[in-house]
C-alpha positions as CSV (number, residue, x, y, z in Angstrom):
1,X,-15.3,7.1,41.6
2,X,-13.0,4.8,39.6
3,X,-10.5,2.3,39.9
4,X,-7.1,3.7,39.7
5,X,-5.8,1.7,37.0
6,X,-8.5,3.1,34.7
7,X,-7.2,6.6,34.4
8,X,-5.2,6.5,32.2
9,X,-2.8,10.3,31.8
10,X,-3.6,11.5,27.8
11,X,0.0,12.3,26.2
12,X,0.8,16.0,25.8
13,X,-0.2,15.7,22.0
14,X,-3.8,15.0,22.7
15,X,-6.3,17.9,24.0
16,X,-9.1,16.9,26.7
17,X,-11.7,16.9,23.7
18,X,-9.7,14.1,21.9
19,X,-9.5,12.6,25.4
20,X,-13.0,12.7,25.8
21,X,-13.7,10.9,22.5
22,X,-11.7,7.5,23.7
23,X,-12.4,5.6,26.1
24,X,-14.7,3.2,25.4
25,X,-15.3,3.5,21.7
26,X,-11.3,3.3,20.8
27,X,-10.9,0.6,23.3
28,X,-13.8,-1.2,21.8
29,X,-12.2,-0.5,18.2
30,X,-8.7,-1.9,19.4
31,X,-10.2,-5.0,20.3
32,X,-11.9,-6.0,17.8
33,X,-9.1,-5.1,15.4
34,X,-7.1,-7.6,17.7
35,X,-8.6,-10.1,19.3
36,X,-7.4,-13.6,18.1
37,X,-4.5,-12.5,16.1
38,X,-3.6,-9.2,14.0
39,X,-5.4,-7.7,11.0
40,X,-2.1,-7.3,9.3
41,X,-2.6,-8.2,5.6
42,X,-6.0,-8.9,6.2
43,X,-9.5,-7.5,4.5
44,X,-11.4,-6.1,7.1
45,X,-14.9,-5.1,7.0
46,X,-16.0,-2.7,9.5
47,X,-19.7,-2.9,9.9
48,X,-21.2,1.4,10.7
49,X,-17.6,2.6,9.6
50,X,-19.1,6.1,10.3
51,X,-19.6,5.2,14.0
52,X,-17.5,6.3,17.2
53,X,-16.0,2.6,17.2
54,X,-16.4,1.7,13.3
55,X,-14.3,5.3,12.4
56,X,-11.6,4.1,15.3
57,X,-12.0,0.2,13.8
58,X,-10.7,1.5,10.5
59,X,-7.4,3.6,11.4
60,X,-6.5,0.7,13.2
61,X,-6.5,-1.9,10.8
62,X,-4.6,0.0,8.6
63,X,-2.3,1.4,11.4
64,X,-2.1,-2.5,12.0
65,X,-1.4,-3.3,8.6
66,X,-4.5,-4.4,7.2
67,X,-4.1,-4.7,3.5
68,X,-7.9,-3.5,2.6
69,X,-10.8,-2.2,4.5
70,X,-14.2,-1.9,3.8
71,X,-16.6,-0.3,5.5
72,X,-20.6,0.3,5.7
73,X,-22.3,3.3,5.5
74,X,-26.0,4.7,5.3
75,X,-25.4,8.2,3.3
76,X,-23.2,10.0,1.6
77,X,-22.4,11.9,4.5
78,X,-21.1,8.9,6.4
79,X,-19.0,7.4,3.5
80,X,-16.8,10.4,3.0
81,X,-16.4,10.3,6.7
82,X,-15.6,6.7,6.0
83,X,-12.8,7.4,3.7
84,X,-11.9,10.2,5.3
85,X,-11.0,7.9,8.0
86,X,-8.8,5.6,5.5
87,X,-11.3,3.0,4.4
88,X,-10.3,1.8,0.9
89,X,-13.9,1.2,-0.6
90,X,-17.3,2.1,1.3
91,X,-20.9,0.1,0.7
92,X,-23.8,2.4,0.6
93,X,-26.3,-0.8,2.9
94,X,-29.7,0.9,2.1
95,X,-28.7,1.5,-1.4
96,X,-26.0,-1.3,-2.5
97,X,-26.2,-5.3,-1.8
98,X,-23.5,-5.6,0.8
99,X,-22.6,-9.0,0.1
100,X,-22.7,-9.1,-3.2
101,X,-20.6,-6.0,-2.9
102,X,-18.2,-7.7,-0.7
103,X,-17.5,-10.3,-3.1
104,X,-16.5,-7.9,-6.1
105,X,-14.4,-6.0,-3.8
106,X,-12.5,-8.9,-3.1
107,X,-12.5,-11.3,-6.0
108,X,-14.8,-13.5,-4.1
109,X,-12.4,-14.6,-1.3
110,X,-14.5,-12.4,1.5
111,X,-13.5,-10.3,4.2
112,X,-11.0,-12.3,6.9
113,X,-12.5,-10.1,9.4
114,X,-15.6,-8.7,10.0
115,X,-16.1,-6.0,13.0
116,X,-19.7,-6.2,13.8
117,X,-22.2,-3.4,15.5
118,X,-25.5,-5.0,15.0
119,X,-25.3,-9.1,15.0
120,X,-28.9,-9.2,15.5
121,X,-30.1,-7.3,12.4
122,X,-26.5,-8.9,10.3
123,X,-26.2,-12.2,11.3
124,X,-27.9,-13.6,7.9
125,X,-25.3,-11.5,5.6
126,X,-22.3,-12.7,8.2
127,X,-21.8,-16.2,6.3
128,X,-22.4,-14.0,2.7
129,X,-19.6,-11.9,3.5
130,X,-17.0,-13.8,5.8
131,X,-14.4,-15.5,3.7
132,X,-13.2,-19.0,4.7
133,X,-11.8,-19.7,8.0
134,X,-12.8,-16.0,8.8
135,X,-13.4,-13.9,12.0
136,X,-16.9,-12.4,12.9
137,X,-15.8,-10.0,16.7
138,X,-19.0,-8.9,17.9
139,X,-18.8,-5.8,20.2
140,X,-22.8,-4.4,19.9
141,X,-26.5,-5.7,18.6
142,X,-29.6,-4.1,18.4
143,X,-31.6,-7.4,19.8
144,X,-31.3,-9.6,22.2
145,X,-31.3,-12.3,20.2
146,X,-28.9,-13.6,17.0
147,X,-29.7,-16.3,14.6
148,X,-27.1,-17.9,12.5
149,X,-27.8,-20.2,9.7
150,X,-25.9,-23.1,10.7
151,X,-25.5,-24.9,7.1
152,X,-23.2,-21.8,5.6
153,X,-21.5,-20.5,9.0
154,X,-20.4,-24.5,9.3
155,X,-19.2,-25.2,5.2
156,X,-17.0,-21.5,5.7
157,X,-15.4,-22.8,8.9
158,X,-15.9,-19.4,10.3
159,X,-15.9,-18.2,13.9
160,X,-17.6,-15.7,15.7
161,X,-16.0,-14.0,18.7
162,X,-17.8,-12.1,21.3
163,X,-16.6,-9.5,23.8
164,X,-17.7,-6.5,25.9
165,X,-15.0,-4.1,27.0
166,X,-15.7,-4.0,30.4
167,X,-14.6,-7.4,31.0
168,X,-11.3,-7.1,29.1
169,X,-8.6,-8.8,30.9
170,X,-5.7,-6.8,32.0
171,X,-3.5,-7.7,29.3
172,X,-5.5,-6.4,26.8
173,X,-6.7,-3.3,28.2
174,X,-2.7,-2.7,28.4
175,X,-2.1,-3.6,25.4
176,X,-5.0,-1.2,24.3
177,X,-3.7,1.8,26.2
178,X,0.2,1.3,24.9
179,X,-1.2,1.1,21.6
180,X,-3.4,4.3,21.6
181,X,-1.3,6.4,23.6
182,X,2.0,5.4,21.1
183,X,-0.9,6.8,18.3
184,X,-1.8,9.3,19.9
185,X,1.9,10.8,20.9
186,X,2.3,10.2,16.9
187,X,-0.9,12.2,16.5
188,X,-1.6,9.4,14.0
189,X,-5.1,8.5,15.6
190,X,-7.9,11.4,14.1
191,X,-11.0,12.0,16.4
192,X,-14.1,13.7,14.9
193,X,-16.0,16.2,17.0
194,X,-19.4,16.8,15.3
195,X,-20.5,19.1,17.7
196,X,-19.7,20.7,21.8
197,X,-22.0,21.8,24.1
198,X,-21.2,23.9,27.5
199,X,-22.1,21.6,30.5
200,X,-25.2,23.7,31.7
201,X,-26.0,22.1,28.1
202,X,-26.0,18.6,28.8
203,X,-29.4,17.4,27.7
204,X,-29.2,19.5,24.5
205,X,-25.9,17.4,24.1
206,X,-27.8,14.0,25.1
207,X,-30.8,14.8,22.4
208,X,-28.1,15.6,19.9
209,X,-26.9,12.0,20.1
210,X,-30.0,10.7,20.0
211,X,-31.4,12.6,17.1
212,X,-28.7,10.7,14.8
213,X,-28.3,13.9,13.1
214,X,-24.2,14.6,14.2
215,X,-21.7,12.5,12.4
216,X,-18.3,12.3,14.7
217,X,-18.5,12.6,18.8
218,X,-20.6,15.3,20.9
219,X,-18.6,16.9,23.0
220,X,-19.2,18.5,26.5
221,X,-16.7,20.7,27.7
222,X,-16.6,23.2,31.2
């Protein structure tokens, strides 16, 4: 059982496999596009821009007016998907140094706003890659604990914003929703479905999400 106020009716535009990719990940992506002011003219890097949230994190920005995205990838694979999703330039992290990336990208300047997945295993490259006065929004980590190097996060003036979206306020779920359903009705928001299973194959579907192996959203469908 849910609350009421959490189902939210798809538009007609939308099937109930898009519908299924939503919720939380575009939320999640909307947020951290917005939170403390818009990305509009902004570069935004989008930390696993081949993600469910990173690949929602980069339509919005640029639905929002950002004036670059970046985004970080771990193959190939993922920075076609990347670009495919609108992301102006992509940063190979096994293969390329993502900071020093960063700065040729943007003439040294940095990025205004950084959407973070992992602030445990990033939180040394945060003050390399921020730009002055920047935004870090932190949405996921991989440990429970961060450490930020207090000499370079203090001289950039940078701040770090944390959020879960289960504890949204109402405003902003609202705002959220009006925004994704208005995108949606637009059919300007794309949704990648890497692969469907039938319900009775539902721990297939769960092993195929943890294998790693499907770019885009698993699907199970009736």
């Amino acid at each position: 059982m849910l609350p009421s106020e959490q189902a939210v009716p798809l538009p007609e535009t939308a099937t109930l496999e898009a519908g299924a990719c939503l919720g939380i990940p575009a939320v999640t992506a909307h947020r951290a596009v917005t939170v403390d002011g818009s990305p509009e003219g902004q570069t935004v890097l989008v930390a696993g821009g081949a993600g469910a949230v990173g690949h929602y994190a980069i339509q919005m920005s640029k639905l929002l007016g950002a004036a670059r995205v970046i985004a970080t990838v771990s193959s190939p694979e993922k920075a076609r998907h990347a670009l495919e999703a609108g992301a102006d330039e992509v940063i190979d992290y096994k293969r390329e140094d993502v900071a020093e990336r960063v700065a040729a990208i943007t003439s040294g300047h940095g990025a205004d706003r950084v959407v973070e997945v992992d602030i445990a295993g990033n939180a040394a490259l945060l003050p390399r890659v921020v730009a002055r006065d920047g935004l870090c929004v932190v949405y996921g980590s991989n440990g429970s604990q961060a450490c930020l190097d207090f000499g370079p996060m203090i001289l950039s003036g940078a701040a770090v914003r944390f959020f879960i979206v289960y504890e949204l306020s109402w405003e902003a779920r609202q705002r959220g929703i009006a925004d994704l359903t208005r995108w949606m009705t637009d059919r300007r928001l794309r949704h990648t479905i890497g692969a469907t299973f039938p319900l009775d194959a539902v721990v297939e579907a769960h092993e195929c999400v943890e294998s790693g192996s499907v770019v885009g959203n698993v699907v199970v469908v009736p």
